[in-house]
Each structure stands twice: as structure tokens, then as C-alpha cells.
Amino acid sequence: MRVFKFGGASIQSIERIKTTGAILKNNTQEKMLLVVSAMGKTTNALEKVAESFFNGNQNEALLLFNRVKQQHLDTLKYITVLNWQEAENRMKDFFTEVEWLLHDKPLKEYDFYYDQIVCCGELLSTWIMYQYCVEEKLNACWVDVRDIIRTDDNFRDAAIDWAYTKQKVETEIKNLFNKYDIVITQGFIGATDENESTTLGREGSDFTAAIFANLLEASSLTIWKDVDSVMNADPRQFKNAIGIPSLSYSEVIEMAYYGAQVIHPKTIKPLQNKNIPLYVKSFLNPQLPGTIISSTLSKKLPPVIVKKKTRC
Ligand code: ASP
Ligand code: MG
């Protein structure tokens, strides 16, 4: 069993969804848990909805949310043929969850509303990805991760209840693998014991994927990105940046500590604890080897350059 994680860029358009689908089709040797983030810049758009709502601009919030809705409805319509009506009806339930809240007045703290609104991005993207798999006859199922990942109520940076989550993975996710080849679920979000939605911090989907890899004792985790591999510097700033074929867990933690934006810093520990290799690969060029992150110290690590922004 392995875990694949796809970020927002890999599903931001119909073409990209198809590219991602092709990767799934080419990787059927093992059962797979698939973690997906929100499409493109959806999380940023939903943050704006939360801000408008909290600032009392209800109409603006509804208008901004409408744009998110429309974009997802259009994508769903494009990729579904057989199952479209049913798929759209379910998608509308996700919208209703948010709209019901937007019609209220904010009485609680901002972070609470942020999580109830922003979590919708991952529910929508995974629903679309799942429908795509169904159309393509992949043997997949869709799971609301809020039924599995239990957190505390520290909204926007919630901490995982590992014991509860482990038990849910044992009793629910493992069972699904008896029936399905691919289990599709959301990155970045979870829920409290009172069924309130929570988020794990921006870019937290990598962490979700690592939690599942750990609890399922996966053979590997692959994070599919829009870069060919982990680089020794930001290629937008340094033309001569080169790819790094292999890194150790501790080297990645160190790079993240010094500010290199490699992967979400919380991702490494759950993998390191179970010695699960992490592959960073390009969804645009899946034939490239990418980077492997494991317990092995890399022999010829190039100098790693991190440019820090200074404030004047
Ligand atoms: N969608 C969330 C974000 O943009 C989580 C993620 O992408 O990992 O921060
Ligand atoms: Mg992302």
C-alpha cells in the first residue's frame, strides 16, 4: 500500500486532472491512498470569503463564494458524463454546508469560521477527482477525512489526536482497501470531537499524507509537484539551481528549518518514525526520478542556498 499526494497545481484544470488520472492508471501495482489539496488557488479564494463574512460583508462573502462554486460546478460538468446529476447533487451539499453558515452572523472567533469555510476546498477537489476516477473505471472510493482525522479545537493549526485517528484508520480505512484499489481523501482538514471542521495550517496536505502513510505503514509516500525534484535553491531566483537526487530525513528537516520551501516541515517525522521513504516527483514529467528522502545520508549533497527576505 502506498500514499500519493497531489497538490492544488496538479488538479487546477481539466488537462491537469487528466494528467493526474494518467499517473494513477500507471501506478496500479499496489493499493493506494490518495490525498488531494484544493484546486489551484481555491484556498486563497475561500480565505477571502471567510474575511468578508467575518467583517460583516455578507453579500460580498456570498458573491465570492459563488465564484468558487461556479468554477467547481463547471469542472465537474466537464469531467462527468454518466454520473453527473448525482455527483452535482452531492457537490451542492458541500456548498450548503458553507452557505448555511454565511447566512448567519459571526458570533464566534475568526479562526473557527475560517476552518468551517476553507475546508470546503478540499471536499470539492477530492469529489471531482473521485468522479473522474469513476468515469475512468478506476476502482476508487471517496472518504470524508473529517470522519477519520480527529484534532483538537485549535482552529487553523489543529493538533492531531493520534490515538483516535489510528483507531479510525484501522477500523475504517483498512476495510475499504478490501473492496477498493484507491481510497481518495482530503489533505489539510480534520474535525474535532464535536464535528467542527478544522485545518492543519497552510500547505498542510503533505502532513495529512504523512499521517496516513505512518498509520497505514505504507511502503512509500509520493508527493507529486510541479517541479522535477527538490532543488538546491529556488530556480526562480537562481538560474543554476540543480536537482538533488537523494536526501536524508534530517537533511530535509534542516533545510526546512533554514527556510527552504521543500515540503511542509511536519511531514518528515511521521515518515522517519516508520522509516517510510518519501519520493518527490514531477506530475508533468513522471518518468524523471525526482528526489528520494529516506534515512540514508546523501553522499554528495550540493550546497543548499536559501535566500532570506530581510525587512527594512
Ligand atoms: N489547500 C491548502 C493550502 O493551500 C492545503 C495544501 O495545499 O496543502 O494551504
Ligand atoms: Mg497547496
Coordinates of C-alpha atoms and ligand atoms in Angstrom, one line a residue:
M1 CA 0.0 0.0 0.0
R2 CA 1.3 3.4 -0.8
V3 CA 0.2 7.0 -0.4
F4 CA 0.2 9.6 -3.2
K5 CA -0.4 13.3 -2.5
F6 CA -1.3 15.7 -5.2
G7 CA -1.2 19.5 -4.6
G8 CA -3.5 22.2 -5.9
A9 CA -1.4 22.8 -9.1
S10 CA -1.8 19.2 -10.3
I11 CA -5.6 19.5 -10.5
Q12 CA -6.1 23.1 -11.3
S13 CA -7.5 22.5 -14.8
I14 CA -9.2 19.7 -16.7
E15 CA -5.9 18.9 -18.5
R16 CA -4.1 18.6 -15.2
I17 CA -6.8 16.4 -13.8
K18 CA -6.4 14.1 -16.8
T19 CA -2.6 14.2 -16.3
T20 CA -3.1 13.2 -12.6
G21 CA -5.5 10.5 -13.7
A22 CA -2.9 9.1 -16.1
I23 CA -0.4 8.8 -13.2
L24 CA -3.0 6.9 -11.2
K25 CA -3.6 4.5 -14.1
N26 CA 0.1 3.9 -14.5
N27 CA 0.5 3.0 -10.8
T28 CA -1.9 0.2 -10.1
Q29 CA 0.6 -2.3 -8.8
E30 CA -0.2 -1.5 -5.2
K31 CA -3.3 -0.3 -3.4
M32 CA -3.2 3.5 -2.9
L33 CA -4.5 6.1 -0.5
L34 CA -4.8 9.4 -2.4
V35 CA -4.5 12.7 -0.6
V36 CA -5.5 15.8 -2.6
S37 CA -5.4 19.5 -1.8
A38 CA -7.8 22.2 -3.0
M39 CA -7.8 23.1 -6.7
G40 CA -5.4 25.8 -7.8
K41 CA -5.8 28.9 -5.7
T42 CA -9.1 27.9 -4.1
T43 CA -7.8 28.1 -0.5
N44 CA -6.8 31.7 -1.1
A45 CA -10.3 32.4 -2.6
L46 CA -12.0 30.8 0.4
E47 CA -9.9 32.8 2.8
K48 CA -11.4 35.9 1.2
V49 CA -14.9 34.5 1.7
A50 CA -14.1 34.0 5.4
E51 CA -12.7 37.5 5.8
S52 CA -15.7 39.2 4.1
F53 CA -18.1 37.2 6.2
F54 CA -16.3 37.9 9.5
N55 CA -16.1 41.6 8.6
G56 CA -19.9 41.7 8.2
N57 CA -19.9 41.9 4.4
Q58 CA -22.3 39.1 3.9
N59 CA -23.2 39.9 0.3
E60 CA -19.6 40.1 -0.7
A61 CA -18.9 36.8 1.0
L62 CA -21.8 35.1 -0.9
L63 CA -20.6 36.6 -4.1
L64 CA -17.0 35.5 -3.7
F65 CA -18.3 32.0 -2.6
N66 CA -20.4 31.9 -5.8
R67 CA -17.3 32.2 -7.9
V68 CA -15.7 29.2 -6.2
K69 CA -19.0 27.3 -6.6
Q70 CA -19.2 28.1 -10.3
Q71 CA -15.7 27.1 -11.0
H72 CA -16.1 23.7 -9.4
L73 CA -19.6 23.1 -10.9
D74 CA -18.1 23.8 -14.4
T75 CA -15.2 21.4 -13.8
L76 CA -17.4 18.7 -12.6
K77 CA -19.8 19.1 -15.5
Y78 CA -16.9 18.8 -17.9
I79 CA -15.5 15.6 -16.5
T80 CA -18.6 13.7 -15.6
V81 CA -20.9 12.1 -18.2
L82 CA -22.7 9.1 -16.7
N83 CA -22.9 10.2 -13.1
W84 CA -23.2 14.0 -13.5
Q85 CA -26.6 14.7 -11.9
E86 CA -25.9 12.6 -8.8
A87 CA -22.4 14.0 -8.5
E88 CA -23.6 17.6 -8.8
N89 CA -26.3 17.0 -6.1
R90 CA -23.7 15.8 -3.7
M91 CA -21.5 18.7 -4.5
K92 CA -24.3 21.1 -3.7
D93 CA -24.5 19.6 -0.2
F94 CA -20.9 20.8 0.3
F95 CA -22.0 24.3 -0.8
T96 CA -24.9 24.2 1.5
E97 CA -22.7 23.5 4.5
V98 CA -20.9 26.8 3.9
E99 CA -23.9 28.9 2.7
W100 CA -25.9 27.9 5.8
L101 CA -23.1 29.5 7.9
L102 CA -22.7 32.5 5.6
H103 CA -26.3 33.4 6.1
D104 CA -25.7 33.7 9.9
K105 CA -23.9 36.5 11.8
P106 CA -20.4 35.8 13.1
L107 CA -20.6 35.3 16.9
K108 CA -17.5 33.1 17.4
E109 CA -13.8 33.8 16.8
Y110 CA -12.5 34.3 13.3
D111 CA -10.4 31.1 13.2
F112 CA -13.4 28.9 13.8
Y113 CA -15.2 30.4 10.8
Y114 CA -12.1 30.2 8.7
D115 CA -11.9 26.5 9.2
Q116 CA -15.6 25.9 8.6
I117 CA -15.4 27.8 5.3
V118 CA -11.9 27.0 4.0
C119 CA -12.3 23.2 4.4
C120 CA -14.7 23.2 1.6
G121 CA -11.9 23.5 -1.0
E122 CA -10.5 20.0 -0.3
L123 CA -14.0 18.4 -0.1
L124 CA -14.8 19.8 -3.6
S125 CA -11.5 18.9 -5.2
T126 CA -11.5 15.4 -4.0
W127 CA -15.1 14.9 -5.0
I128 CA -14.1 16.0 -8.5
M129 CA -11.1 13.7 -8.6
Y130 CA -13.2 10.8 -7.3
Q131 CA -15.8 11.4 -10.0
Y132 CA -13.0 11.5 -12.6
C133 CA -11.8 8.1 -11.3
V134 CA -15.3 6.7 -11.5
E135 CA -15.7 7.8 -15.1
E136 CA -12.3 6.3 -15.9
K137 CA -13.4 3.0 -14.3
L138 CA -10.8 3.1 -11.6
N139 CA -11.9 1.1 -8.5
A140 CA -11.9 4.1 -6.2
C141 CA -13.9 5.4 -3.2
W142 CA -14.2 8.8 -1.5
V143 CA -13.8 9.4 2.2
D144 CA -14.6 12.5 4.2
V145 CA -11.4 12.8 6.2
R146 CA -13.2 14.6 8.9
D147 CA -14.6 11.2 9.9
I148 CA -11.1 9.9 10.3
I149 CA -8.6 12.6 11.4
R150 CA -9.6 13.8 14.8
T151 CA -8.0 17.0 16.1
D152 CA -8.2 19.4 19.0
D153 CA -10.1 22.7 18.6
N154 CA -7.1 24.9 17.9
F155 CA -8.6 26.2 14.7
R156 CA -6.3 26.9 11.8
D157 CA -3.4 25.0 13.4
A158 CA -5.2 22.0 14.9
A159 CA -3.2 19.2 16.6
I160 CA -3.8 15.6 15.7
D161 CA -5.4 13.1 18.2
W162 CA -3.2 10.3 17.1
A163 CA -4.8 7.5 19.1
Y164 CA -8.3 8.2 17.9
T165 CA -7.1 8.7 14.3
K166 CA -5.1 5.5 14.4
Q167 CA -8.2 3.6 15.5
K168 CA -10.3 5.0 12.7
V169 CA -7.7 4.2 10.1
E170 CA -7.6 0.6 11.5
T171 CA -11.4 0.1 11.5
E172 CA -12.5 2.2 8.5
I173 CA -9.7 2.8 6.0
K174 CA -8.2 -0.6 6.1
N175 CA -11.6 -2.2 5.5
L176 CA -12.1 0.0 2.4
F177 CA -8.9 -1.5 0.9
N178 CA -10.6 -4.9 1.0
K179 CA -13.0 -3.6 -1.6
Y180 CA -11.3 -0.7 -3.4
D181 CA -7.9 -0.1 -5.0
I182 CA -7.8 3.6 -4.4
V183 CA -9.1 5.5 -1.4
I184 CA -9.4 9.2 -2.1
T185 CA -9.5 11.7 0.7
Q186 CA -8.7 15.3 1.6
G187 CA -5.5 16.8 2.8
F188 CA -5.2 19.7 5.3
I189 CA -8.5 19.2 7.1
G190 CA -9.8 17.3 10.1
A191 CA -12.6 17.6 12.7
T192 CA -13.0 18.0 16.5
D193 CA -14.9 15.6 18.7
E194 CA -17.9 17.9 18.2
N195 CA -17.7 17.5 14.5
E196 CA -16.5 21.0 13.8
S197 CA -14.1 21.2 10.9
T198 CA -10.5 22.1 11.5
T199 CA -7.5 22.8 9.4
L200 CA -3.9 21.8 10.0
G201 CA -2.1 25.0 8.8
R202 CA -1.5 26.3 5.2
E203 CA 0.1 23.7 2.9
G204 CA -0.9 21.0 5.5
S205 CA -1.9 18.4 2.9
D206 CA 1.7 17.0 2.9
F207 CA 1.3 16.4 6.6
T208 CA -2.0 14.6 6.1
A209 CA -0.4 12.3 3.6
A210 CA 2.4 11.6 6.1
I211 CA -0.1 10.8 8.9
F212 CA -1.8 8.2 6.6
A213 CA 1.5 6.8 5.5
N214 CA 2.5 6.3 9.1
L215 CA -0.8 4.8 10.3
L216 CA -1.1 2.5 7.3
E217 CA 2.5 1.6 7.4
A218 CA 2.7 2.4 3.7
S219 CA 5.6 1.2 1.6
S220 CA 6.2 4.8 0.5
L221 CA 4.7 8.3 0.2
T222 CA 5.0 10.1 -3.1
I223 CA 4.4 13.9 -3.2
W224 CA 3.7 14.9 -6.8
K225 CA 4.7 18.5 -7.5
D226 CA 5.2 20.9 -10.4
V227 CA 8.9 20.8 -10.1
D228 CA 11.2 18.0 -11.3
S229 CA 12.7 17.3 -7.9
V230 CA 13.8 19.0 -4.7
M231 CA 16.4 21.7 -5.8
N232 CA 19.4 23.1 -4.0
A233 CA 18.0 26.6 -4.5
D234 CA 14.8 28.3 -5.7
P235 CA 15.1 28.1 -9.5
R236 CA 13.1 31.4 -9.9
Q237 CA 15.9 33.1 -8.0
F238 CA 19.0 31.1 -9.1
K239 CA 19.3 30.0 -12.7
N240 CA 21.9 27.4 -11.9
A241 CA 19.8 25.6 -9.3
I242 CA 20.2 21.9 -9.6
G243 CA 18.1 18.9 -8.5
I244 CA 19.0 16.8 -5.6
P245 CA 18.5 13.0 -6.2
S246 CA 18.5 11.9 -2.6
L247 CA 18.3 13.4 0.9
S248 CA 18.0 12.1 4.4
Y249 CA 15.1 13.0 6.7
S250 CA 17.4 15.0 8.9
E251 CA 18.8 17.0 5.9
V252 CA 15.2 17.9 4.9
I253 CA 14.3 19.0 8.4
E254 CA 17.4 21.1 8.5
M255 CA 16.6 22.7 5.1
A256 CA 13.1 23.5 6.2
Y257 CA 14.5 25.0 9.4
Y258 CA 16.6 27.4 7.4
G259 CA 13.6 28.4 5.4
A260 CA 13.9 26.3 2.2
Q261 CA 10.4 25.6 1.0
V262 CA 10.7 22.0 0.3
I263 CA 7.8 20.2 1.9
H264 CA 5.7 21.0 4.9
P265 CA 8.0 20.7 7.9
K266 CA 5.7 18.5 9.9
T267 CA 5.7 15.9 7.1
I268 CA 9.0 14.3 7.9
K269 CA 8.6 13.0 11.5
P270 CA 5.7 10.5 10.9
L271 CA 7.7 9.1 7.9
Q272 CA 11.0 9.0 9.8
N273 CA 9.4 7.2 12.7
K274 CA 8.4 4.3 10.5
N275 CA 11.3 4.6 8.1
I276 CA 8.9 5.2 5.1
P277 CA 10.7 6.6 2.0
L278 CA 9.3 9.9 0.6
Y279 CA 9.5 10.5 -3.1
V280 CA 9.1 14.0 -4.5
K281 CA 8.2 13.7 -8.2
S282 CA 7.0 15.9 -11.0
F283 CA 3.5 15.2 -12.2
L284 CA 4.4 16.9 -15.5
N285 CA 7.4 14.6 -16.1
P286 CA 6.6 11.4 -14.1
Q287 CA 9.4 9.5 -15.9
L288 CA 12.0 11.6 -14.1
P289 CA 13.4 10.1 -11.0
G290 CA 12.7 13.1 -8.7
T291 CA 14.1 13.1 -5.2
I292 CA 14.1 10.2 -2.7
I293 CA 14.1 11.2 1.0
S294 CA 15.0 8.4 3.4
S295 CA 17.2 7.6 6.4
T296 CA 20.3 7.3 4.1
L297 CA 22.6 10.3 4.3
S298 CA 23.3 11.6 0.8
K299 CA 26.9 11.3 -0.1
K300 CA 27.3 14.3 -2.5
L301 CA 24.9 16.9 -1.3
P302 CA 25.4 20.2 -3.3
P303 CA 25.5 23.4 -1.3
V304 CA 21.9 24.4 -0.4
I305 CA 21.1 28.1 -0.8
V306 CA 18.2 29.8 0.9
K307 CA 17.6 33.5 0.2
K308 CA 16.0 35.2 3.2
K309 CA 13.9 38.2 2.8
T310 CA 15.0 41.0 5.1
R311 CA 12.7 43.6 6.4
C312 CA 13.8 47.2 6.4
Ligands
ASP1 N1 -5.1 23.8 0.3 C1 -4.3 24.1 1.4 C2 -3.4 25.3 1.2 O1 -3.5 25.8 0.1 C3 -3.5 22.9 1.9 C4 -2.4 22.5 0.9 O2 -2.4 22.9 -0.2 O3 -1.6 21.7 1.3 O4 -2.7 25.7 2.0
MG2 MG -1.2 23.5 -1.9

